[in-house]
Coordinates of C-alpha atoms and ligand atoms in Angstrom, one line a residue:
M282 CA 70.7 130.0 84.6
N283 CA 73.4 127.9 82.7
Q284 CA 74.9 129.6 79.6
F285 CA 73.2 128.5 76.5
Q286 CA 74.0 129.0 72.5
Y287 CA 70.6 130.4 70.6
V288 CA 70.0 129.8 67.2
R289 CA 67.2 131.3 65.1
A290 CA 65.4 128.9 62.7
T291 CA 63.5 130.3 59.3
K292 CA 63.0 126.8 57.8
P293 CA 61.4 123.9 59.9
Q294 CA 63.9 121.4 58.3
A295 CA 66.9 123.4 59.4
A296 CA 65.4 123.5 63.0
I297 CA 64.7 119.7 63.0
D298 CA 68.5 119.1 61.8
V299 CA 69.7 121.3 64.5
V300 CA 68.0 119.3 67.4
A301 CA 68.1 116.1 65.8
K302 CA 71.7 116.3 65.9
D303 CA 72.2 117.3 69.3
P304 CA 70.6 115.7 72.2
T305 CA 71.5 118.8 74.4
A306 CA 69.1 121.2 72.2
K307 CA 65.5 122.1 72.2
F308 CA 62.9 123.9 70.1
I309 CA 62.0 127.1 71.8
A310 CA 58.8 129.1 70.9
G311 CA 56.7 131.0 73.3
G312 CA 59.4 129.8 76.0
T313 CA 56.4 130.3 79.0
N314 CA 57.3 126.9 80.7
L315 CA 60.7 126.1 79.2
V316 CA 62.4 129.4 80.6
D317 CA 61.1 128.9 83.7
L318 CA 62.4 125.6 83.8
M319 CA 65.9 126.8 82.8
K320 CA 65.9 129.4 85.3
R321 CA 65.8 127.0 88.3
G322 CA 68.0 124.4 86.5
V323 CA 65.5 121.7 85.9
M324 CA 66.2 121.8 82.4
T325 CA 69.5 122.5 81.0
P326 CA 69.5 122.7 77.2
Q327 CA 72.8 123.8 75.8
K328 CA 71.3 124.9 72.7
L329 CA 67.9 126.7 71.9
V330 CA 66.7 126.8 68.6
D331 CA 64.2 129.6 68.2
I332 CA 61.3 128.1 66.1
N333 CA 59.1 131.5 66.0
R334 CA 59.9 132.6 62.6
L335 CA 58.6 129.4 61.2
P336 CA 55.7 129.6 59.1
L337 CA 53.7 127.4 61.3
N338 CA 50.9 129.7 62.7
K339 CA 47.9 129.5 60.5
I340 CA 44.4 128.4 61.5
E341 CA 42.6 127.1 58.4
T342 CA 39.7 124.8 57.2
Q343 CA 41.3 121.7 55.6
N344 CA 40.3 118.1 54.9
N345 CA 36.6 118.3 56.8
G346 CA 38.1 120.1 59.6
L347 CA 40.2 122.6 61.2
R348 CA 44.1 122.8 61.1
I349 CA 45.9 124.9 63.7
G350 CA 49.5 125.3 63.2
A351 CA 51.7 124.5 66.2
L352 CA 53.0 128.2 66.5
A353 CA 49.3 129.7 66.6
L354 CA 49.1 131.4 70.1
N355 CA 46.7 130.0 72.7
S356 CA 45.1 133.4 72.9
A357 CA 44.6 133.6 68.8
V358 CA 42.9 130.1 68.7
A359 CA 40.6 130.8 71.8
N360 CA 39.6 134.0 70.0
D361 CA 39.1 132.6 66.4
A362 CA 35.7 132.8 64.6
Q363 CA 36.3 129.4 63.0
V364 CA 37.5 127.5 66.0
R365 CA 34.6 129.4 68.3
A366 CA 31.7 128.2 65.5
K367 CA 33.3 124.5 64.7
Q368 CA 35.2 123.5 67.9
P369 CA 33.7 125.9 71.0
L370 CA 35.0 123.2 73.5
L371 CA 38.5 123.8 72.6
A372 CA 38.0 127.7 72.7
L373 CA 36.6 127.1 76.3
A374 CA 39.5 125.0 77.5
L375 CA 42.0 127.1 76.0
S376 CA 40.6 130.4 77.8
A377 CA 40.5 128.6 81.0
G378 CA 44.2 128.1 80.8
A379 CA 47.0 129.9 82.5
S380 CA 46.4 134.1 82.4
P381 CA 45.8 136.2 79.4
Q382 CA 49.7 137.3 79.4
L383 CA 50.7 133.7 79.2
R384 CA 47.7 133.1 76.4
N385 CA 49.4 135.9 74.2
M386 CA 52.7 134.3 74.4
A387 CA 52.2 130.2 74.7
T388 CA 51.7 128.3 71.3
V389 CA 49.6 125.2 70.8
G390 CA 53.0 123.2 70.4
G391 CA 54.2 124.6 73.6
N392 CA 50.9 124.0 75.3
M393 CA 51.0 120.0 74.4
L394 CA 54.6 119.8 75.5
Q395 CA 54.4 121.7 79.1
R396 CA 55.8 119.8 81.7
T397 CA 54.3 118.7 85.1
R398 CA 53.8 121.3 87.8
C399 CA 54.7 118.7 90.3
T400 CA 56.3 120.8 93.1
Y401 CA 59.0 118.1 93.3
F402 CA 59.8 118.2 89.8
Y403 CA 60.9 121.8 90.3
D404 CA 62.6 121.1 93.7
L405 CA 66.3 120.3 92.7
T406 CA 66.9 119.1 96.5
M407 CA 63.9 116.1 95.8
P408 CA 64.4 112.9 94.4
C409 CA 62.5 112.9 91.0
N410 CA 62.3 110.0 88.3
K411 CA 61.2 112.5 85.9
R412 CA 63.8 115.2 86.0
E413 CA 66.5 112.9 87.0
P414 CA 65.9 109.2 86.3
G415 CA 66.3 106.5 89.0
T416 CA 66.5 108.9 91.8
G417 CA 62.8 108.1 93.0
C418 CA 59.9 109.9 93.4
A419 CA 59.3 112.3 96.2
A420 CA 55.5 112.6 95.7
L421 CA 54.7 109.1 96.3
E422 CA 55.2 109.5 100.5
G423 CA 54.9 113.1 100.0
I424 CA 52.3 116.0 99.4
N425 CA 50.5 114.1 96.7
R426 CA 47.3 116.1 96.7
M427 CA 47.8 117.5 93.0
H428 CA 48.6 114.0 91.7
A429 CA 47.1 111.3 89.6
I430 CA 44.3 109.0 90.4
F431 CA 44.5 107.1 86.7
G432 CA 47.4 105.4 85.1
A433 CA 50.2 106.3 87.7
S434 CA 53.2 103.8 88.2
D435 CA 55.5 103.7 91.0
K436 CA 57.9 105.6 89.1
C437 CA 55.8 108.7 88.9
I438 CA 52.7 109.9 90.2
A439 CA 52.5 113.5 88.1
V440 CA 49.8 114.7 86.2
H441 CA 49.7 116.4 83.1
P442 CA 48.9 120.1 83.4
S443 CA 47.1 121.5 79.9
D444 CA 43.7 122.6 79.7
M445 CA 43.7 122.5 75.7
S446 CA 45.2 119.1 75.5
V447 CA 42.0 117.8 77.4
A448 CA 39.4 119.1 74.8
L449 CA 41.6 118.2 71.8
V450 CA 42.1 114.4 73.1
A451 CA 38.0 114.6 73.4
L452 CA 37.6 115.8 70.1
D453 CA 39.6 113.2 68.3
A454 CA 42.6 115.7 67.2
T455 CA 45.7 114.7 65.4
A456 CA 49.2 115.8 65.7
L457 CA 51.0 116.5 62.9
V458 CA 55.0 116.2 63.5
S459 CA 57.9 116.5 61.3
G460 CA 61.2 114.8 61.8
P461 CA 64.5 113.3 60.7
K462 CA 62.4 110.4 59.3
G463 CA 59.8 112.4 57.4
D464 CA 56.4 113.4 58.4
R465 CA 54.0 111.4 60.8
R466 CA 50.4 111.9 62.4
I467 CA 49.8 111.1 66.2
P468 CA 46.4 110.3 67.4
F469 CA 45.9 112.9 70.2
G470 CA 45.3 110.2 72.6
D471 CA 48.7 108.5 71.6
F472 CA 50.6 111.7 72.0
H473 CA 51.2 111.9 75.6
R474 CA 52.2 108.9 77.6
L475 CA 51.5 107.3 80.8
P476 CA 54.5 107.4 83.3
G477 CA 55.7 103.8 83.4
D478 CA 59.0 103.2 83.9
T479 CA 60.1 105.8 81.7
P480 CA 58.5 109.1 83.4
E481 CA 61.2 111.3 82.0
R482 CA 59.2 111.2 78.5
D483 CA 56.2 113.0 78.7
S484 CA 55.2 112.3 75.0
N485 CA 55.7 110.0 72.1
L486 CA 58.0 112.5 70.1
E487 CA 61.1 111.2 68.8
A488 CA 64.4 113.2 68.8
G489 CA 64.3 115.9 66.8
E490 CA 60.7 115.5 65.8
L491 CA 58.9 119.2 65.5
I492 CA 55.2 119.6 66.2
T493 CA 53.9 121.2 62.9
A494 CA 50.1 121.5 63.4
V495 CA 46.8 120.0 65.0
D496 CA 44.3 118.5 62.9
I497 CA 40.7 118.3 64.5
P498 CA 37.8 116.7 62.6
D499 CA 34.6 118.6 62.0
G500 CA 31.8 116.9 64.2
P501 CA 28.6 117.7 65.5
F502 CA 29.8 119.0 68.8
T503 CA 29.4 123.0 68.0
K504 CA 26.5 123.7 70.7
H505 CA 26.3 121.5 73.8
V506 CA 30.1 121.7 75.1
H507 CA 31.7 122.8 78.4
Y508 CA 34.8 122.8 80.0
Q509 CA 34.6 122.5 83.8
K510 CA 37.9 123.5 85.6
V511 CA 37.9 123.0 89.1
R512 CA 41.0 125.2 90.7
E513 CA 42.0 126.9 94.0
R514 CA 41.4 130.3 92.6
A515 CA 39.4 131.8 89.9
S516 CA 42.3 132.1 87.3
Y517 CA 46.1 131.4 86.5
A518 CA 45.7 128.4 88.3
F519 CA 46.2 124.6 87.2
A520 CA 43.5 122.4 87.5
L521 CA 42.9 120.1 90.7
V522 CA 40.5 118.4 88.1
S523 CA 38.8 119.3 85.0
A524 CA 36.2 117.7 82.9
A525 CA 35.5 118.3 78.9
A526 CA 32.3 117.6 77.7
A527 CA 30.8 117.5 74.1
L528 CA 27.4 116.3 73.5
D529 CA 25.4 115.7 70.3
I530 CA 21.6 115.5 71.6
E531 CA 18.3 115.5 69.8
N532 CA 15.0 115.5 71.2
N533 CA 16.5 115.4 74.6
T534 CA 18.5 112.0 73.5
I535 CA 22.2 111.9 73.2
K536 CA 23.5 110.6 69.9
A537 CA 26.9 111.0 70.3
A538 CA 29.3 112.2 73.5
R539 CA 32.9 113.2 73.7
L540 CA 34.3 113.1 77.4
A541 CA 38.0 113.8 78.9
L542 CA 39.2 114.5 82.4
G543 CA 42.5 116.6 82.9
G544 CA 44.7 116.8 86.2
V545 CA 43.9 113.3 86.7
A546 CA 46.5 111.3 85.0
H547 CA 49.8 111.9 83.3
K548 CA 48.2 112.5 79.9
P549 CA 44.8 114.1 79.4
W550 CA 42.4 111.3 80.3
R551 CA 39.6 110.4 77.6
L552 CA 36.7 108.5 78.9
T553 CA 35.5 106.4 75.7
T554 CA 33.6 103.7 78.1
A555 CA 31.6 106.9 79.8
E556 CA 31.0 108.1 76.3
Q557 CA 29.5 104.9 75.4
A558 CA 27.3 104.9 78.4
L559 CA 25.7 107.9 77.5
V560 CA 24.8 107.1 73.9
G561 CA 20.9 106.8 73.3
Q562 CA 20.1 107.9 76.9
P563 CA 18.3 110.8 77.8
A564 CA 20.0 113.8 78.7
T565 CA 19.5 114.0 82.4
E566 CA 21.3 114.2 85.4
A567 CA 20.4 110.6 86.1
S568 CA 22.3 109.4 82.8
F569 CA 25.1 112.0 83.8
R570 CA 25.8 110.2 87.0
R571 CA 25.5 106.6 85.7
A572 CA 28.7 107.8 83.3
A573 CA 30.4 109.4 86.0
E574 CA 30.7 106.1 87.9
V575 CA 31.7 104.6 84.5
A576 CA 34.3 107.0 84.2
M577 CA 35.8 106.5 87.6
Q578 CA 36.2 102.6 87.3
G579 CA 40.0 102.2 88.2
A580 CA 40.8 105.3 89.8
K581 CA 43.0 104.9 92.6
A582 CA 44.1 107.5 95.1
F583 CA 47.1 108.3 97.1
K584 CA 47.5 109.6 100.8
Y585 CA 46.5 113.3 100.2
N586 CA 44.4 113.3 97.0
A587 CA 41.6 110.8 97.8
Y588 CA 39.1 114.2 97.4
K589 CA 39.9 113.8 93.6
L590 CA 37.8 110.4 93.6
R591 CA 34.5 112.6 94.5
L592 CA 35.6 115.9 92.7
A593 CA 36.1 114.1 89.4
P594 CA 32.9 112.8 89.1
N595 CA 31.2 115.7 90.3
A596 CA 32.9 117.9 87.6
L597 CA 32.1 115.8 85.0
V598 CA 28.5 115.9 85.7
Q599 CA 28.6 119.4 86.1
A600 CA 30.1 119.9 82.7
L601 CA 27.7 117.4 81.3
K602 CA 24.8 119.3 83.1
T603 CA 25.9 122.7 81.6
A604 CA 26.6 121.4 78.1
S605 CA 23.4 120.1 77.8
A606 CA 21.5 123.2 78.6
A607 CA 23.8 125.0 76.6
Ligands
SF4_855 FE1 59.1 113.5 89.9 FE2 56.9 112.3 89.2 FE3 57.3 111.9 91.6 FE4 56.6 114.2 90.9 S1 55.5 112.5 90.8 S2 58.4 113.8 92.0 S3 57.3 114.4 88.5 S4 58.5 111.6 89.4

């Protein structure tokens, strides 16, 4: 591992000032992804600003919703009584991620900012536009079975690996960030980016900006929810495809729906058109299949990931069936 300077921050503004002034500096919290990347030489920050002592780990009711501090641990959020009562989809998605040990270290902010698990991104001998812009994308003609079917570009076809973020985009969450120019709120759907010509940028955070919290508005999605994760082993594996479903059902008619897919794009993939297709429909498998067809419009596979064109709609239908039966 490269040598680096370590700084411990006790105030958010002090942490922001250091990272904003030094393009080689990074915030570190749980470190469950960053430290791996540093050990492999994929990321080489010259300075780490430890933010673990900042007062950003509360989970509280606020402004008709829940506010979850960016330093709240994934396990704490998944087990929190308010989260389980008000936003059970989030608790399910978090519990599906990583392993118990990692969930006890990883934070909400870090989960949002974790990097892709594209194997070529981690392999310093291979070209990768995300790791080293302009070098090419080894996955385009390589083993791309884990890669995107929505929103890819000819520069990068990687997917975002977070489970938690799939639930948060479905639930209309908002990220709160502080930076050198002050505070701002970023709707979750705009937080992560598609690769376009700049796949090195995963999110729309500006230099020095620190995630401080996530707001989730209260909603009717407290009962009929499910997070369906399809992976190659029962735990501690990233999603091949995942589907988040939340339904508001009255007299077997769907009043509102929130849907998103994971493992299919460079960002958690919200399915607003499919949600609209469900409103007013009976909560039946036929309705779910029609919505899944709508959800898959525009999907495009590469050589080794065509299976996702069937797996994704099937995962979505399964998530909807389980959610409606809950
Ligand atoms: Fe790199 Fe993206 Fe291509 Fe993977 S898909 S090799 S992360 S540019």
